[in-house]
Short mmCIF file of C-alpha atoms and ligand atoms in Angstrom, two decimals:
data_model
loop_
_atom_site.label_atom_id
_atom_site.label_comp_id
_atom_site.label_asym_id
_atom_site.label_seq_id
_atom_site.Cartn_x
_atom_site.Cartn_y
_atom_site.Cartn_z
CA MET J 1 0.15 0.12 -0.12
CA PRO J 2 1.68 3.46 -1.07
CA PHE J 3 1.74 6.15 1.37
CA ALA J 4 0.75 10.30 1.15
CA HIS J 5 3.22 12.42 2.38
CA ILE J 6 3.76 15.99 1.86
CA ARG J 7 6.43 17.01 0.11
CA GLY J 8 5.98 20.81 0.29
CA THR J 9 4.34 23.69 2.68
CA GLY J 10 3.31 27.12 1.21
CA SER J 11 0.48 29.99 1.97
CA ALA J 12 -0.45 33.23 1.05
CA VAL J 13 -2.08 36.40 3.03
CA PRO J 14 -3.30 39.55 1.78
CA GLU J 15 -1.18 42.53 2.20
CA ARG J 16 -4.17 44.75 4.18
CA VAL J 17 -3.83 44.23 8.28
CA LEU J 18 -6.75 45.26 9.77
CA ASP J 19 -5.53 45.21 13.58
CA ASN J 20 -7.82 45.65 16.74
CA ALA J 21 -7.61 49.11 17.39
CA GLU J 22 -8.98 49.62 13.59
CA LEU J 23 -11.62 47.13 14.24
CA GLU J 24 -12.87 49.74 17.52
CA LYS J 25 -13.80 52.67 14.67
CA ILE J 26 -15.80 50.04 12.48
CA VAL J 27 -18.22 47.76 15.29
CA ASP J 28 -19.12 48.89 18.83
CA THR J 29 -16.05 46.36 20.11
CA THR J 30 -12.35 46.25 22.33
CA ASP J 31 -9.35 45.67 21.73
CA GLU J 32 -9.38 44.41 25.38
CA TRP J 33 -12.51 42.44 24.53
CA ILE J 34 -11.34 40.65 20.97
CA THR J 35 -8.10 39.72 22.87
CA ARG J 36 -9.88 38.66 26.15
CA ARG J 37 -11.97 36.29 24.49
CA THR J 38 -10.92 34.72 21.42
CA GLY J 39 -6.91 35.84 21.29
CA ILE J 40 -6.61 37.42 18.14
CA LYS J 41 -5.25 41.15 17.40
CA GLN J 42 -4.98 40.94 13.60
CA ARG J 43 -6.19 39.75 10.58
CA ARG J 44 -5.76 40.09 7.28
CA ILE J 45 -8.18 41.80 4.60
CA ALA J 46 -8.20 41.12 1.04
CA MET J 47 -8.40 44.12 -1.55
CA GLY J 48 -9.95 44.18 -4.63
CA ASP J 49 -6.86 46.24 -6.42
CA ASN J 50 -4.19 44.21 -5.10
CA ASN J 51 -5.34 40.95 -6.73
CA GLU J 52 -6.38 39.09 -3.63
CA SER J 53 -9.28 36.96 -4.64
CA THR J 54 -9.55 33.28 -3.27
CA ALA J 55 -8.37 31.91 -6.20
CA ALA J 56 -5.55 34.63 -6.68
CA LEU J 57 -4.42 33.53 -2.76
CA GLY J 58 -4.60 29.48 -3.41
CA THR J 59 -2.56 29.71 -6.29
CA ARG J 60 0.68 32.20 -4.50
CA ALA J 61 -0.50 29.03 -1.40
CA ALA J 62 0.28 26.39 -4.64
CA ARG J 63 2.90 27.88 -6.21
CA GLY J 64 4.90 28.01 -2.77
CA ALA J 65 4.29 24.18 -2.10
CA MET J 66 5.40 23.39 -5.78
CA GLU J 67 8.77 25.15 -5.59
CA MET J 68 9.45 23.84 -1.70
CA ALA J 69 8.51 19.92 -3.76
CA GLY J 70 10.23 20.83 -6.83
CA ILE J 71 6.94 19.56 -8.15
CA ALA J 72 6.08 20.91 -11.94
CA ALA J 73 2.50 22.17 -12.50
CA ASP J 74 2.14 19.37 -15.37
CA GLN J 75 2.97 16.77 -12.31
CA ILE J 76 -0.41 17.43 -10.50
CA ASP J 77 -2.49 14.79 -11.35
CA THR J 78 -5.08 16.56 -8.85
CA ILE J 79 -5.99 19.44 -7.13
CA ILE J 80 -8.41 20.13 -4.64
CA MET J 81 -9.63 23.03 -3.15
CA ALA J 82 -11.34 23.32 0.19
CA THR J 83 -13.12 26.67 0.34
CA ILE J 84 -16.91 27.94 1.56
CA THR J 85 -16.17 31.33 -0.42
CA ALA J 86 -14.58 30.95 -3.89
CA ASP J 87 -14.94 33.68 -5.71
CA ARG J 88 -18.11 32.38 -8.15
CA ILE J 89 -20.61 30.15 -7.15
CA PHE J 90 -19.33 27.61 -10.72
CA PRO J 91 -16.92 26.59 -11.45
CA SER J 92 -14.72 26.00 -8.88
CA ALA J 93 -12.06 28.02 -7.29
CA ALA J 94 -9.70 24.83 -8.01
CA CYS J 95 -10.36 25.37 -11.78
CA MET J 96 -9.27 28.34 -11.93
CA VAL J 97 -5.99 28.02 -9.99
CA GLN J 98 -5.39 25.33 -12.02
CA LYS J 99 -5.76 28.27 -15.33
CA GLU J 100 -3.55 29.90 -13.39
CA LEU J 101 -1.52 27.56 -12.59
CA GLU J 102 -0.91 25.75 -15.94
CA ALA J 103 -1.37 22.31 -14.43
CA PHE J 104 -3.36 21.25 -17.37
CA ASN J 105 -3.14 17.36 -16.39
CA ALA J 106 -5.29 17.21 -13.87
CA ALA J 107 -8.45 16.92 -12.36
CA ALA J 108 -9.96 20.11 -10.24
CA TYR J 109 -12.36 20.80 -7.51
CA ASP J 110 -13.82 22.44 -4.55
CA ILE J 111 -14.54 20.76 -0.87
CA SER J 112 -17.16 22.48 1.20
CA ALA J 113 -17.21 21.72 4.75
CA GLY J 114 -16.46 25.07 6.58
CA CYS J 115 -13.54 25.22 8.65
CA SER J 116 -13.24 21.36 8.51
CA GLY J 117 -12.31 21.86 4.54
CA PHE J 118 -9.03 21.10 4.57
CA LEU J 119 -8.59 17.56 6.53
CA TYR J 120 -12.14 16.80 4.18
CA ALA J 121 -9.37 17.45 0.94
CA LEU J 122 -6.16 15.91 2.79
CA GLU J 123 -8.73 12.81 3.23
CA SER J 124 -9.79 12.43 -0.09
CA GLY J 125 -6.01 13.45 -0.88
CA ASN J 126 -5.04 10.28 0.40
CA ASN J 127 -8.02 7.89 -0.50
CA SER J 128 -6.84 9.23 -3.91
CA ILE J 129 -3.30 8.15 -3.78
CA LYS J 130 -3.49 5.00 -1.66
CA SER J 131 -6.26 3.69 -4.21
CA GLY J 132 -3.66 4.04 -7.28
CA MET J 133 -5.07 7.29 -8.96
CA SER J 134 -3.25 9.95 -8.37
CA ARG J 135 0.35 10.27 -7.98
CA THR J 136 0.41 13.68 -6.90
CA CYS J 137 -2.25 15.81 -5.35
CA LEU J 138 -2.32 19.65 -4.63
CA ILE J 139 -4.40 20.76 -0.98
CA ILE J 140 -4.90 23.49 -1.14
CA GLY J 141 -7.33 25.84 1.78
CA ALA J 142 -8.27 29.15 0.66
CA GLU J 143 -10.87 31.59 2.10
CA ARG J 144 -11.47 35.50 1.32
CA LEU J 145 -14.22 35.42 4.46
CA SER J 146 -14.45 39.22 4.57
CA ALA J 147 -16.61 38.56 1.49
CA ILE J 148 -19.18 36.93 3.99
CA VAL J 149 -19.48 39.01 7.01
CA ASN J 150 -21.33 41.42 8.21
CA TRP J 151 -19.07 44.10 8.75
CA GLU J 152 -22.12 45.42 11.58
CA ASP J 153 -22.28 42.40 13.78
CA ARG J 154 -19.39 42.32 16.63
CA GLY J 155 -20.43 39.03 17.26
CA THR J 156 -18.79 37.72 13.88
CA CYS J 157 -16.58 39.74 12.18
CA VAL J 158 -13.85 40.73 14.50
CA LEU J 159 -13.05 36.98 14.64
CA LEU J 160 -12.29 36.10 10.88
CA GLY J 161 -9.94 36.75 8.32
CA ASP J 162 -8.82 35.77 4.19
CA GLY J 163 -5.67 33.92 3.66
CA ALA J 164 -4.53 30.58 2.04
CA GLY J 165 -1.99 27.74 2.33
CA ALA J 166 -1.57 24.45 0.56
CA VAL J 167 0.84 21.39 0.61
CA ILE J 168 1.87 19.18 -2.35
CA LEU J 169 0.43 15.01 -1.38
CA ARG J 170 2.81 12.38 -3.08
CA ARG J 171 2.62 9.04 -3.67
CA GLN J 172 5.86 7.15 -2.11
CA ASP J 173 6.88 3.38 -0.86
CA GLU J 174 8.06 4.62 2.33
CA PRO J 175 5.69 4.16 5.42
CA GLY J 176 5.12 7.61 6.84
CA GLY J 177 3.55 10.87 5.76
CA LEU J 178 -0.31 10.82 6.39
CA LEU J 179 -0.90 7.80 8.87
CA SER J 180 -4.24 8.91 8.69
CA THR J 181 -7.24 10.40 8.55
CA HIS J 182 -10.68 11.20 10.31
CA ILE J 183 -13.71 13.34 9.14
CA LYS J 184 -17.32 13.14 10.69
CA SER J 185 -20.07 15.66 10.56
CA ASP J 186 -24.03 16.43 11.91
CA GLY J 187 -26.17 18.03 9.42
CA ARG J 188 -28.68 18.63 11.77
CA LEU J 189 -26.49 21.59 13.33
CA TRP J 190 -26.42 23.50 9.59
CA ASP J 191 -27.87 26.47 11.51
CA LEU J 192 -25.24 27.31 13.74
CA LEU J 193 -23.01 28.79 10.80
CA TYR J 194 -24.63 29.33 8.01
CA SER J 195 -24.63 31.85 4.44
CA ASP J 196 -27.15 32.86 3.33
CA LYS J 197 -26.58 34.34 -0.15
CA GLY J 198 -23.86 34.77 -2.86
CA ASN J 199 -19.80 36.99 -2.52
CA ALA J 200 -19.66 40.35 -2.49
CA PRO J 201 -17.41 41.75 -4.44
CA ALA J 202 -14.11 42.68 -2.77
CA PRO J 203 -14.22 46.50 -1.87
CA GLU J 204 -11.33 48.39 -3.32
CA SER J 205 -11.30 49.85 0.49
CA LEU J 206 -11.65 49.38 4.07
CA ALA J 207 -15.18 52.11 4.07
CA GLY J 208 -16.61 49.68 1.07
CA LEU J 209 -17.36 46.53 3.83
CA VAL J 210 -19.72 48.09 6.12
CA GLY J 211 -22.48 48.22 2.77
CA ILE J 212 -21.78 44.28 1.79
CA PRO J 213 -24.54 41.73 1.55
CA PHE J 214 -23.84 40.11 4.63
CA HIS J 215 -24.76 36.85 4.81
CA LEU J 216 -22.61 34.87 7.55
CA LYS J 217 -24.79 33.70 10.72
CA MET J 218 -23.36 32.46 13.59
CA GLU J 219 -24.43 30.93 17.27
CA GLY J 220 -21.22 31.46 18.64
CA ASN J 221 -21.90 30.03 21.88
CA ARG J 222 -23.09 26.98 21.53
CA LEU J 223 -20.61 26.45 18.55
CA PHE J 224 -18.24 26.99 21.02
CA LYS J 225 -19.61 23.98 23.40
CA GLN J 226 -20.02 21.70 20.52
CA ALA J 227 -16.42 22.39 19.45
CA VAL J 228 -14.61 21.81 22.47
CA PRO J 229 -15.84 17.39 23.28
CA CYS J 230 -16.09 17.38 18.55
CA MET J 231 -12.67 17.75 18.40
CA ALA J 232 -10.95 16.22 21.62
CA SER J 233 -12.86 13.54 21.13
CA ILE J 234 -11.52 12.87 16.89
CA ALA J 235 -8.05 13.60 18.08
CA GLU J 236 -8.30 10.88 20.85
CA LYS J 237 -9.65 8.40 17.99
CA ALA J 238 -7.26 9.46 16.00
CA LEU J 239 -4.01 8.76 18.21
CA GLU J 240 -6.16 5.28 19.74
CA GLN J 241 -5.90 3.93 15.87
CA ASN J 242 -2.67 4.83 15.60
CA GLY J 243 -1.46 3.79 18.82
CA LEU J 244 -0.11 6.42 19.30
CA SER J 245 -0.41 8.13 23.30
CA ARG J 246 -0.51 11.64 23.88
CA GLU J 247 3.60 12.08 24.45
CA ASP J 248 4.11 10.99 21.21
CA ILE J 249 3.01 14.08 19.49
CA GLN J 250 5.18 16.48 18.77
CA LEU J 251 3.28 19.19 17.28
CA VAL J 252 -1.02 19.90 17.09
CA ILE J 253 -1.60 21.95 14.48
CA PRO J 254 -5.21 22.85 14.98
CA HIS J 255 -7.58 24.97 13.47
CA GLN J 256 -7.57 28.58 14.42
CA ALA J 257 -10.53 29.65 15.93
CA ASN J 258 -10.35 30.97 19.29
CA LEU J 259 -7.55 30.29 21.65
CA ARG J 260 -10.03 29.71 24.13
CA ILE J 261 -10.99 26.70 22.70
CA LEU J 262 -7.55 25.26 21.77
CA GLN J 263 -6.63 25.41 25.58
CA ALA J 264 -10.38 23.99 26.56
CA VAL J 265 -8.80 21.30 23.36
CA SER J 266 -5.32 21.24 24.65
CA GLU J 267 -6.58 20.55 28.57
CA LYS J 268 -9.31 17.37 27.67
CA LEU J 269 -6.15 15.51 25.61
CA LYS J 270 -3.57 16.26 28.32
CA ILE J 271 -1.50 17.52 25.82
CA PRO J 272 0.30 21.13 26.88
CA MET J 273 -0.42 24.40 24.92
CA GLU J 274 3.15 24.50 24.21
CA LYS J 275 2.88 21.82 21.36
CA PHE J 276 -0.10 23.90 19.96
CA PHE J 277 0.65 25.78 17.25
CA THR J 278 -0.89 29.11 17.22
CA ASN J 279 -1.42 32.06 14.59
CA LEU J 280 -4.21 33.11 15.10
CA GLN J 281 -3.02 36.20 16.89
CA HIS J 282 -2.33 37.41 13.45
CA TYR J 283 -4.82 36.02 11.07
CA GLY J 284 -8.00 35.64 13.01
CA ASN J 285 -10.49 33.31 11.56
CA THR J 286 -9.38 31.47 8.44
CA SER J 287 -11.82 28.48 7.78
CA ALA J 288 -10.63 26.17 5.55
CA ALA J 289 -7.01 28.10 5.28
CA SER J 290 -5.91 28.22 8.48
CA ILE J 291 -4.03 24.21 9.16
CA PRO J 292 -2.88 24.92 5.99
CA LEU J 293 -1.75 27.98 6.49
CA ALA J 294 -0.30 27.02 10.73
CA MET J 295 1.41 24.07 8.78
CA ASP J 296 3.42 26.17 6.43
CA GLU J 297 4.26 28.46 9.19
CA ALA J 298 5.55 25.96 11.66
CA HIS J 299 7.76 24.53 8.79
CA ARG J 300 8.86 27.11 7.74
CA GLN J 301 9.86 28.67 11.35
CA GLY J 302 11.12 25.25 11.88
CA ARG J 303 8.81 24.16 15.00
CA ILE J 304 8.24 20.27 12.70
CA LYS J 305 11.56 18.51 12.08
CA SER J 306 11.57 15.29 10.02
CA GLY J 307 9.64 12.14 12.24
CA ASP J 308 7.80 13.69 14.06
CA CYS J 309 4.22 13.38 15.01
CA VAL J 310 1.66 15.76 14.36
CA LEU J 311 -1.78 15.98 15.33
CA LEU J 312 -4.04 18.03 12.44
CA VAL J 313 -7.45 18.65 14.23
CA SER J 314 -10.52 21.06 13.04
CA PHE J 315 -14.10 22.13 13.66
CA GLY J 316 -16.62 24.09 11.67
CA ALA J 317 -19.30 24.85 9.96
CA GLY J 318 -21.85 21.64 8.85
CA LEU J 319 -20.96 20.88 11.49
CA THR J 320 -18.21 19.43 10.46
CA TRP J 321 -14.87 18.07 12.87
CA GLY J 322 -11.92 16.06 11.54
CA ALA J 323 -8.10 15.33 12.45
CA ALA J 324 -5.34 13.82 10.77
CA VAL J 325 -2.07 12.77 11.71
CA LEU J 326 0.99 13.03 10.01
CA LYS J 327 4.17 11.40 10.41
CA TRP J 328 6.31 14.52 8.75
CA THR J 329 8.60 13.58 6.89
CA LEU J 330 10.10 16.63 5.04
O1 UT7 X 401 -14.03 28.45 13.43
C1 UT7 X 401 -15.47 27.19 13.49
C2 UT7 X 401 -16.97 27.78 14.40
N1 UT7 X 401 -16.10 28.86 14.93
C3 UT7 X 401 -16.75 28.34 16.23
O2 UT7 X 401 -16.37 27.50 17.10
C4 UT7 X 401 -16.89 29.66 17.36
C5 UT7 X 401 -16.53 29.59 18.74
N2 UT7 X 401 -17.18 30.45 18.84
C6 UT7 X 401 -16.47 31.19 20.19
O3 UT7 X 401 -15.43 31.59 19.72
C7 UT7 X 401 -17.19 32.57 20.79
O4 UT7 X 401 -18.58 32.13 21.21
C8 UT7 X 401 -17.06 33.76 20.63
C9 UT7 X 401 -15.42 34.34 20.38
C10 UT7 X 401 -17.40 34.07 19.05
C11 UT7 X 401 -18.16 34.64 21.29
O5 UT7 X 401 -17.50 34.50 22.96
P1 UT7 X 401 -18.29 34.50 24.08
O6 UT7 X 401 -17.16 34.12 25.17
O7 UT7 X 401 -18.76 32.73 24.24
O8 UT7 X 401 -19.28 35.80 24.00
P2 UT7 X 401 -20.46 35.51 24.14
O9 UT7 X 401 -21.41 35.41 22.26
O10 UT7 X 401 -22.02 34.58 25.09
O11 UT7 X 401 -21.22 37.85 24.55
C12 UT7 X 401 -20.81 38.08 25.50
C13 UT7 X 401 -21.24 39.21 25.78
C14 UT7 X 401 -22.57 39.29 25.45
O12 UT7 X 401 -22.89 39.96 25.99
P3 UT7 X 401 -23.81 40.66 27.36
O13 UT7 X 401 -25.24 39.59 26.24
O14 UT7 X 401 -23.22 39.42 27.43
O15 UT7 X 401 -23.88 41.55 27.29
C15 UT7 X 401 -22.31 40.43 23.75
O16 UT7 X 401 -22.65 40.40 23.00
O17 UT7 X 401 -20.43 39.76 24.59
C16 UT7 X 401 -20.49 40.64 23.82
N3 UT7 X 401 -20.31 40.39 22.85
C17 UT7 X 401 -18.76 41.37 22.43
N4 UT7 X 401 -18.66 42.42 22.91
C18 UT7 X 401 -17.44 43.70 22.37
C19 UT7 X 401 -19.96 40.12 21.32
N5 UT7 X 401 -19.22 39.85 20.47
C20 UT7 X 401 -18.59 41.16 21.49
C21 UT7 X 401 -17.33 42.09 21.00
N6 UT7 X 401 -17.32 42.87 21.12
N7 UT7 X 401 -16.44 41.83 19.04
#
């Protein structure tokens, strides 16, 4: 049975930084509240005149991963893009990325699983490699959440940001790489976090954000209560299936929704916070982009070494949640 190894990681974020102080001028909030309740200090916001569409951010992240992996565009068999903010309802953002990369040997498609989208995409890529359908998969998580946020709702707009991350998954015979993936959903609770409209165009400036036809709706408090047990239990299942103890995990790369959620998951799993990689203070919650964006930063900062066991764990709209265990071989 072949193994799917991560051979490269990449990420991209918009240039424009929106910090908590600036948000205080847009909605009735404070840096103190946002920091204490979420850990977030700033987020990135895509601007139309910087060419920062979801597909453009995804393409930049993909190029970083391809360069690290030494993979040319024509070697890619499958492009899977996790996003809830594709630039158009159709075609898929993955096809737009395919065009930019000129990866014309690939099949390209999107996956919508909210903040768990990257883990769903990783599972699809893993299955494609293990079944012999693909040798090289490009897996991307990219979001422009600023397009779907109600910039007059302080309960949600302070939380979210834009960005992208990508990995190259490659078939190898040596054991290692992706050891397992677990994904779960509960559609009964879809109405805790959902969209009711199409996407707004990217504005030329922050002033243009306020009038966009908003549509992201969230019951944050009820989600919080679901997130912690779901993330902890699927992470435990993933460890158990791989015969790993919590001490065997060198790094946890979680979905970056809220520092308090991560602290609660850390307590439940009895894996100390020092082993949790967090960058939500810089980017907020970037939904499907958050895990690959964090993974790329963790790798480039030297936080993951070859041979390390890495646990990925997510939770998001759907509801969806998931976990993956990696033996890092980069
Ligand atoms: O990405 C995956 C899906 N998302 C999640 O998993 C998010 C999970 N939920 C959360 O992270 C937290 O529930 C939030 C950060 C969204 C909210 O934190 P909370 O501690 O659950 O606060 P809350 O919603 O219970 O609100 C507490 C108070 C309320 O005021 P009252 O009713 O107590 O007077 C809110 O109106 O905080 C108020 N509030 C704010 N105040 C200042 C809500 N948002 C803000 C704000 N600034 N931005």
